[in-house]
mmCIF file with all atom_site columns, C-alpha atoms in Angstrom:
data_model
loop_
_atom_site.group_PDB
_atom_site.id
_atom_site.type_symbol
_atom_site.label_atom_id
_atom_site.label_alt_id
_atom_site.label_comp_id
_atom_site.label_asym_id
_atom_site.label_entity_id
_atom_site.label_seq_id
_atom_site.pdbx_PDB_ins_code
_atom_site.Cartn_x
_atom_site.Cartn_y
_atom_site.Cartn_z
_atom_site.occupancy
_atom_site.B_iso_or_equiv
_atom_site.pdbx_formal_charge
_atom_site.auth_seq_id
_atom_site.auth_comp_id
_atom_site.auth_asym_id
_atom_site.auth_atom_id
_atom_site.pdbx_PDB_model_num
ATOM 1  C CA . UNK A 1 1  ? 0.000   0.000   0.000   1.00 0.00 ? 1  UNK A CA 1
ATOM 2  C CA . UNK A 1 2  ? 1.244   3.456   -0.919  1.00 0.00 ? 2  UNK A CA 1
ATOM 3  C CA . UNK A 1 3  ? 0.428   7.031   0.004   1.00 0.00 ? 3  UNK A CA 1
ATOM 4  C CA . UNK A 1 4  ? -1.581  8.869   -2.641  1.00 0.00 ? 4  UNK A CA 1
ATOM 5  C CA . UNK A 1 5  ? 1.457   10.783  -3.928  1.00 0.00 ? 5  UNK A CA 1
ATOM 6  C CA . UNK A 1 6  ? 3.999   7.912   -3.830  1.00 0.00 ? 6  UNK A CA 1
ATOM 7  C CA . UNK A 1 7  ? 6.108   7.599   -6.970  1.00 0.00 ? 7  UNK A CA 1
ATOM 8  C CA . UNK A 1 8  ? 6.036   3.795   -6.605  1.00 0.00 ? 8  UNK A CA 1
ATOM 9  C CA . UNK A 1 9  ? 2.220   3.556   -6.543  1.00 0.00 ? 9  UNK A CA 1
ATOM 10 C CA . UNK A 1 10 ? 0.923   1.805   -9.656  1.00 0.00 ? 10 UNK A CA 1
ATOM 11 C CA . UNK A 1 11 ? -0.773  4.077   -12.195 1.00 0.00 ? 11 UNK A CA 1
ATOM 12 C CA . UNK A 1 12 ? -4.532  3.795   -12.079 1.00 0.00 ? 12 UNK A CA 1
ATOM 13 C CA . UNK A 1 13 ? -4.530  2.047   -8.703  1.00 0.00 ? 13 UNK A CA 1
ATOM 14 C CA . UNK A 1 14 ? -7.555  2.551   -6.477  1.00 0.00 ? 14 UNK A CA 1
ATOM 15 C CA . UNK A 1 15 ? -7.563  5.386   -3.965  1.00 0.00 ? 15 UNK A CA 1
ATOM 16 C CA . UNK A 1 16 ? -9.160  4.200   -0.757  1.00 0.00 ? 16 UNK A CA 1
ATOM 17 C CA . UNK A 1 17 ? -11.025 6.370   1.723   1.00 0.00 ? 17 UNK A CA 1
ATOM 18 C CA . UNK A 1 18 ? -9.059  6.704   4.959   1.00 0.00 ? 18 UNK A CA 1
ATOM 19 C CA . UNK A 1 19 ? -11.243 4.267   6.922   1.00 0.00 ? 19 UNK A CA 1
ATOM 20 C CA . UNK A 1 20 ? -10.881 1.568   4.246   1.00 0.00 ? 20 UNK A CA 1
ATOM 21 C CA . UNK A 1 21 ? -7.121  2.170   4.000   1.00 0.00 ? 21 UNK A CA 1
ATOM 22 C CA . UNK A 1 22 ? -6.785  1.701   7.761   1.00 0.00 ? 22 UNK A CA 1
ATOM 23 C CA . UNK A 1 23 ? -8.789  -1.534  7.610   1.00 0.00 ? 23 UNK A CA 1
ATOM 24 C CA . UNK A 1 24 ? -6.746  -2.804  4.661   1.00 0.00 ? 24 UNK A CA 1
ATOM 25 C CA . UNK A 1 25 ? -3.469  -1.985  6.439   1.00 0.00 ? 25 UNK A CA 1
ATOM 26 C CA . UNK A 1 26 ? -4.421  -4.405  9.215   1.00 0.00 ? 26 UNK A CA 1
ATOM 27 C CA . UNK A 1 27 ? -4.849  -7.362  6.846   1.00 0.00 ? 27 UNK A CA 1
ATOM 28 C CA . UNK A 1 28 ? -2.251  -10.131 7.091   1.00 0.00 ? 28 UNK A CA 1
ATOM 29 C CA . UNK A 1 29 ? 0.181   -10.139 4.186   1.00 0.00 ? 29 UNK A CA 1
ATOM 30 C CA . UNK A 1 30 ? -0.430  -6.552  3.117   1.00 0.00 ? 30 UNK A CA 1
ATOM 31 C CA . UNK A 1 31 ? 2.834   -4.694  2.617   1.00 0.00 ? 31 UNK A CA 1
ATOM 32 C CA . UNK A 1 32 ? 3.079   -1.009  3.419   1.00 0.00 ? 32 UNK A CA 1
ATOM 33 C CA . UNK A 1 33 ? 5.542   1.046   1.381   1.00 0.00 ? 33 UNK A CA 1
ATOM 34 C CA . UNK A 1 34 ? 8.496   2.283   3.409   1.00 0.00 ? 34 UNK A CA 1
ATOM 35 C CA . UNK A 1 35 ? 9.526   4.723   0.643   1.00 0.00 ? 35 UNK A CA 1
ATOM 36 C CA . UNK A 1 36 ? 6.456   6.939   0.894   1.00 0.00 ? 36 UNK A CA 1
ATOM 37 C CA . UNK A 1 37 ? 6.006   6.603   4.626   1.00 0.00 ? 37 UNK A CA 1
ATOM 38 C CA . UNK A 1 38 ? 2.955   4.328   4.565   1.00 0.00 ? 38 UNK A CA 1
ATOM 39 C CA . UNK A 1 39 ? 4.861   1.948   6.852   1.00 0.00 ? 39 UNK A CA 1
ATOM 40 C CA . UNK A 1 40 ? 5.900   4.687   9.285   1.00 0.00 ? 40 UNK A CA 1
ATOM 41 C CA . UNK A 1 41 ? 4.393   5.068   12.738  1.00 0.00 ? 41 UNK A CA 1
ATOM 42 C CA . UNK A 1 42 ? 1.676   6.039   13.156  1.00 0.00 ? 42 UNK A CA 1
ATOM 43 C CA . UNK A 1 43 ? 0.353   3.632   10.561  1.00 0.00 ? 43 UNK A CA 1
ATOM 44 C CA . UNK A 1 44 ? -0.545  5.340   7.302   1.00 0.00 ? 44 UNK A CA 1
ATOM 45 C CA . UNK A 1 45 ? 1.128   8.641   8.164   1.00 0.00 ? 45 UNK A CA 1
ATOM 46 C CA . UNK A 1 46 ? 0.137   11.182  5.533   1.00 0.00 ? 46 UNK A CA 1
ATOM 47 C CA . UNK A 1 47 ? -2.888  9.271   4.282   1.00 0.00 ? 47 UNK A CA 1
ATOM 48 C CA . UNK A 1 48 ? -5.232  11.989  5.527   1.00 0.00 ? 48 UNK A CA 1
ATOM 49 C CA . UNK A 1 49 ? -4.340  14.142  2.510   1.00 0.00 ? 49 UNK A CA 1
ATOM 50 C CA . UNK A 1 50 ? -6.851  13.886  -0.296  1.00 0.00 ? 50 UNK A CA 1
ATOM 51 C CA . UNK A 1 51 ? -9.548  12.140  1.721   1.00 0.00 ? 51 UNK A CA 1
ATOM 52 C CA . UNK A 1 52 ? -12.845 13.820  2.456   1.00 0.00 ? 52 UNK A CA 1
#
């Protein structure tokens, strides 16, 4: 999983609302990108940008 503005995020990938991104981040086997900070504490740091 990547932050919205991560250069490694696949083009055309889905953009999840914050609550769904938090739920998805808790799923076993899901990898959070360390490049964009998605893996930083607190979980999903910076994911509040672009979500309404």
